[in-house]
XYZ file of C-alpha atoms in Angstrom:
330
model
C -60.677 -15.809 26.152
C -59.663 -13.025 23.775
C -57.293 -11.620 26.366
C -55.789 -15.039 26.954
C -55.231 -15.573 23.227
C -53.894 -12.056 22.789
C -51.106 -12.568 25.321
C -49.200 -15.396 23.571
C -49.656 -13.826 20.129
C -48.276 -10.506 21.393
C -45.319 -12.354 22.883
C -44.674 -14.158 19.583
C -44.867 -10.880 17.627
C -42.469 -9.198 20.070
C -40.085 -12.134 19.876
C -40.134 -12.060 16.064
C -39.535 -8.299 16.107
C -36.509 -8.743 18.379
C -35.125 -11.481 16.120
C -35.533 -9.262 13.040
C -33.880 -6.355 14.851
C -30.959 -8.527 15.942
C -30.604 -9.807 12.385
C -30.481 -6.261 11.006
C -27.919 -5.197 13.613
C -25.725 -8.231 12.961
C -26.057 -7.653 9.212
C -24.990 -4.018 9.583
C -22.008 -4.843 11.811
C -20.981 -7.663 9.483
C -21.254 -5.186 6.589
C -19.033 -2.642 8.363
C -16.550 -5.377 9.260
C -16.424 -6.569 5.655
C -15.795 -3.094 4.269
C -13.169 -2.341 6.940
C -11.236 -5.433 5.915
C -11.951 -5.001 2.214
C -10.859 -1.347 2.216
C -7.471 -2.133 3.738
C -6.944 -5.075 1.393
C -7.862 -3.096 -1.752
C -5.665 -0.154 -0.755
C -2.814 -2.491 0.182
C -3.023 -4.311 -3.134
C -2.733 -0.980 -4.951
C 0.375 -0.018 -2.965
C 1.967 -3.397 -3.716
C 1.413 -3.048 -7.469
C 2.821 0.493 -7.599
C 5.751 -0.405 -5.335
C 6.730 -3.458 -7.389
C 6.320 -1.526 -10.648
C 8.674 1.213 -9.423
C 11.091 -1.347 -7.978
C 11.252 -3.211 -11.283
C 11.879 -0.060 -13.326
C 14.507 1.407 -10.995
C 16.440 -1.873 -10.944
C 16.189 -2.104 -14.734
C 17.544 1.442 -15.171
C 20.381 0.751 -12.753
C 21.255 -2.564 -14.419
C 21.419 -1.001 -17.880
C 23.495 2.010 -16.772
C 24.962 1.451 -13.277
C 27.564 4.234 -13.545
C 25.198 6.862 -14.953
C 21.926 5.960 -13.224
C 19.373 8.738 -13.015
C 15.772 8.550 -11.881
C 13.169 9.005 -14.584
C 12.352 12.589 -15.530
C 8.685 12.161 -14.583
C 9.034 10.319 -11.194
C 6.376 7.885 -12.463
C 7.028 5.397 -15.249
C 5.207 5.767 -18.584
C 4.213 2.719 -20.610
C 4.950 2.799 -24.380
C 1.449 2.117 -25.705
C -0.432 3.651 -22.771
C 1.690 6.413 -21.285
C -0.471 7.276 -18.274
C -1.534 3.764 -17.231
C 0.210 3.984 -13.837
C -1.384 7.328 -13.008
C -4.809 6.280 -14.277
C -4.559 3.171 -12.098
C -3.923 5.420 -9.066
C -6.854 7.678 -9.998
C -9.266 4.774 -10.522
C -8.216 2.822 -7.415
C -8.352 5.975 -5.267
C -11.821 6.771 -6.618
C -13.033 3.245 -5.836
C -11.652 3.439 -2.307
C -13.246 6.863 -1.714
C -16.582 5.543 -2.984
C -16.330 2.522 -0.696
C -15.591 4.674 2.347
C -18.127 7.454 1.753
C -21.000 5.950 -0.212
C -20.935 2.139 -0.111
C -19.887 1.346 3.453
C -22.247 3.750 5.349
C -25.739 2.389 6.036
C -27.358 5.486 4.444
C -24.797 5.443 1.600
C -23.560 8.900 2.508
C -21.385 10.039 5.450
C -23.603 12.826 6.851
C -26.400 13.025 9.387
C -29.821 14.357 8.292
C -28.869 17.806 9.638
C -25.719 17.880 7.487
C -23.237 17.272 10.312
C -20.620 14.515 10.337
C -21.377 11.747 12.874
C -18.539 10.348 14.956
C -19.171 6.904 13.479
C -18.086 8.161 10.046
C -15.007 10.157 11.023
C -12.704 7.249 10.203
C -14.374 6.956 6.776
C -13.545 10.582 6.029
C -9.972 10.092 7.268
C -9.440 7.092 5.009
C -10.969 8.838 2.001
C -8.801 11.932 2.620
C -5.684 9.771 2.304
C -6.864 8.463 -1.048
C -7.859 11.969 -2.144
C -4.242 13.121 -1.718
C -2.981 10.358 -4.022
C -5.812 11.108 -6.461
C -4.658 14.742 -6.663
C -1.021 13.640 -7.090
C -1.871 11.419 -10.060
C -4.195 13.981 -11.645
C -1.659 16.811 -11.490
C 1.143 14.481 -12.595
C -0.750 14.007 -15.862
C -1.398 17.757 -16.130
C 2.279 18.589 -15.525
C 3.352 16.072 -18.142
C 0.962 17.536 -20.711
C 2.279 21.061 -20.110
C 5.932 19.878 -20.234
C 7.110 22.378 -17.632
C 10.789 22.476 -16.677
C 10.202 21.585 -13.022
C 7.925 18.668 -13.857
C 9.868 15.994 -11.964
C 10.428 18.142 -8.872
C 6.802 19.290 -8.654
C 5.452 15.791 -9.278
C 7.711 14.376 -6.594
C 6.653 17.159 -4.223
C 2.993 16.240 -4.769
C 3.842 12.611 -3.974
C 5.586 13.759 -0.789
C 2.504 15.791 0.177
C 0.355 12.677 -0.298
C 2.652 10.663 1.985
C 2.672 13.510 4.528
C -1.138 13.564 4.493
C -1.173 9.800 4.998
C 1.266 10.020 7.922
C -0.685 12.851 9.553
C -4.034 11.069 9.356
C -2.655 7.730 10.568
C -0.925 9.424 13.505
C -4.045 11.341 14.562
C -6.453 8.566 13.612
C -9.737 8.535 15.542
C -9.376 4.780 16.122
C -8.076 3.568 19.465
C -4.262 3.654 19.641
C -3.982 1.441 22.726
C -4.897 -2.008 21.410
C -3.551 -4.236 18.625
C -5.056 -1.922 15.991
C -3.042 0.961 17.414
C 0.156 -1.095 17.234
C -0.506 -1.932 13.592
C -1.013 1.775 12.864
C 2.138 2.716 14.796
C 4.291 0.400 12.696
C 2.547 1.595 9.531
C 3.650 5.140 10.398
C 7.275 4.014 10.244
C 6.810 2.773 6.674
C 4.995 5.937 5.573
C 7.749 8.052 7.146
C 10.379 6.186 5.108
C 8.353 6.765 1.926
C 7.985 10.458 2.762
C 11.669 10.950 3.619
C 12.987 9.155 0.534
C 10.582 11.067 -1.710
C 11.741 14.421 -0.333
C 15.423 13.453 -0.447
C 14.968 12.153 -3.981
C 14.003 15.637 -5.189
C 17.585 16.797 -4.612
C 19.266 13.445 -5.307
C 17.744 12.035 -8.526
C 20.906 10.045 -9.313
C 20.831 8.020 -6.084
C 19.701 4.482 -6.856
C 19.609 3.569 -3.171
C 17.062 6.321 -2.419
C 14.804 5.199 -5.273
C 15.229 1.546 -4.300
C 14.373 2.205 -0.650
C 11.316 4.280 -1.576
C 9.997 1.507 -3.817
C 10.581 -1.086 -1.097
C 8.790 1.039 1.507
C 5.767 1.505 -0.779
C 5.617 -2.254 -1.374
C 5.940 -2.931 2.361
C 3.127 -0.445 3.034
C 0.855 -2.459 0.788
C 1.786 -5.751 2.418
C 1.247 -4.329 5.904
C -2.138 -2.834 4.991
C -3.299 -6.214 3.710
C -2.029 -7.899 6.883
C -3.980 -5.353 8.950
C -7.114 -5.983 6.919
C -7.023 -9.723 7.490
C -5.701 -9.828 11.065
C -7.995 -7.169 12.549
C -11.300 -8.018 10.859
C -11.200 -11.800 10.390
C -12.662 -13.488 13.502
C -10.597 -16.646 13.031
C -7.324 -14.670 13.018
C -7.931 -12.596 16.159
C -5.199 -13.052 18.771
C -5.810 -15.478 21.628
C -7.500 -13.745 24.547
C -8.835 -10.955 22.313
C -12.194 -10.446 20.639
C -14.028 -8.191 18.184
C -16.157 -5.572 19.918
C -18.694 -3.380 18.098
C -17.992 0.293 18.912
C -19.361 3.386 17.144
C -20.601 1.448 14.153
C -17.473 -0.628 13.497
C -15.544 -3.460 15.099
C -12.484 -2.915 17.300
C -10.207 -5.663 18.616
C -10.208 -5.697 22.416
C -8.342 -7.996 24.789
C -9.798 -9.585 27.911
C -6.900 -8.635 30.225
C -3.477 -6.974 30.305
C -1.671 -10.258 29.768
C -3.619 -10.959 26.576
C -3.047 -7.359 25.424
C 0.722 -7.548 25.924
C 0.804 -10.882 24.130
C -1.138 -9.422 21.182
C 1.154 -6.377 20.946
C 4.230 -8.601 21.027
C 2.809 -10.774 18.260
C 2.164 -7.687 16.119
C 5.817 -6.666 16.569
C 6.977 -10.187 15.694
C 4.770 -10.166 12.597
C 6.288 -6.874 11.489
C 9.845 -8.145 12.032
C 9.160 -11.308 10.026
C 7.639 -9.363 7.161
C 10.566 -6.926 7.392
C 13.032 -9.780 6.878
C 10.875 -11.343 4.172
C 10.602 -8.078 2.226
C 14.379 -7.560 2.488
C 15.108 -11.070 1.189
C 12.588 -10.711 -1.631
C 13.711 -7.267 -2.836
C 17.446 -8.076 -2.786
C 16.793 -11.373 -4.586
C 14.612 -9.504 -7.083
C 17.472 -7.050 -7.634
C 20.016 -9.830 -8.218
C 17.795 -11.664 -10.719
C 16.958 -8.540 -12.731
C 20.537 -7.240 -12.752
C 21.814 -10.594 -14.002
C 19.119 -10.690 -16.671
C 19.549 -7.158 -18.021
C 23.336 -7.059 -17.775
C 23.419 -10.324 -19.730
C 21.207 -8.802 -22.419
C 23.386 -5.673 -22.424
C 26.581 -7.699 -22.898
C 24.983 -9.745 -25.664
C 23.792 -6.571 -27.374
C 27.297 -5.103 -27.349
C 28.751 -8.235 -28.939
C 26.024 -8.249 -31.564
C 26.600 -4.570 -32.356
C 30.351 -4.967 -32.991
C 31.395 -8.534 -33.889
C 34.842 -7.337 -35.090
C 35.791 -6.523 -31.515
C 35.062 -10.119 -30.553
C 37.214 -11.427 -33.458
C 40.095 -9.142 -32.529
C 39.931 -10.231 -28.890
C 40.044 -13.876 -29.990
C 43.126 -13.182 -32.152
C 44.877 -11.515 -29.223
C 44.063 -14.479 -27.010
C 45.497 -16.934 -29.582
C 48.683 -14.874 -29.915
C 49.049 -14.730 -26.139
C 48.680 -18.502 -25.814
C 51.229 -19.023 -28.629
C 53.785 -16.799 -26.911
C 53.344 -18.649 -23.645
C 53.871 -22.029 -25.369
C 56.955 -20.726 -27.282
C 58.600 -19.622 -24.071
């Protein structure tokens, strides 16, 4: 009788244990999925803010002095009451992203195995945090260079920014994630944007008076942010996964896989179409943004000139009246 009663109870205990184990596994994978999406979205939002801030300031400088435009002497843009706000924002956001990748996202809240080695499941965390570390160093040394007021401040600061973009391009290109599926296509197109940011930053060192170079760099940084946010939502939101594809748990994180070659080709084509649509949208937005700001600041500039010298306006009116009188007399 005891043996008979022991059998069902053992089965129930085993079943409950399996359910708890499945719940813990699903909770861990959901956690990794959330932080994968959240990390891309947070990083993308930071790129968008910096890109739009630079775009606004470069357009403003060009609108106020189109014939004598010159990029700012510091590469970054100080704020009157809080000079280093832009750089502090980069430092804080980079620190948050590094903490998310290395200490919050991992199940043990640190990226190492008990023996001190780096597990393969956390390689992508270290890659992502290394990208943010490069921008952290750029912002930190930009403040230090500004405090020392060295002669090559702009060139060295811009070189540090170029190094950060080069680090980003290198790590995306040699990313440990699979480069064959939709995720790989997203990363491939992201490399194009990072390459534009890197090239314009390097060229800008020798061409500080080129508005087009500064404008294109700001646009590429903004586009990077938009594309990172798109990646975060499209690759780790189950409802947005491409038709015929699914989320598969591999090495501690989710990867989008497709059921067959036809579904894969369709997904890759849709990624390309997405990029082209965002490309057009960013172009329309940035050019429209330029037109609005130029009209606004040139109008203020013209009004300021009239207010500074009202006699010129009176003299021009007198000349106009005399001209009209001569025309009527003849």
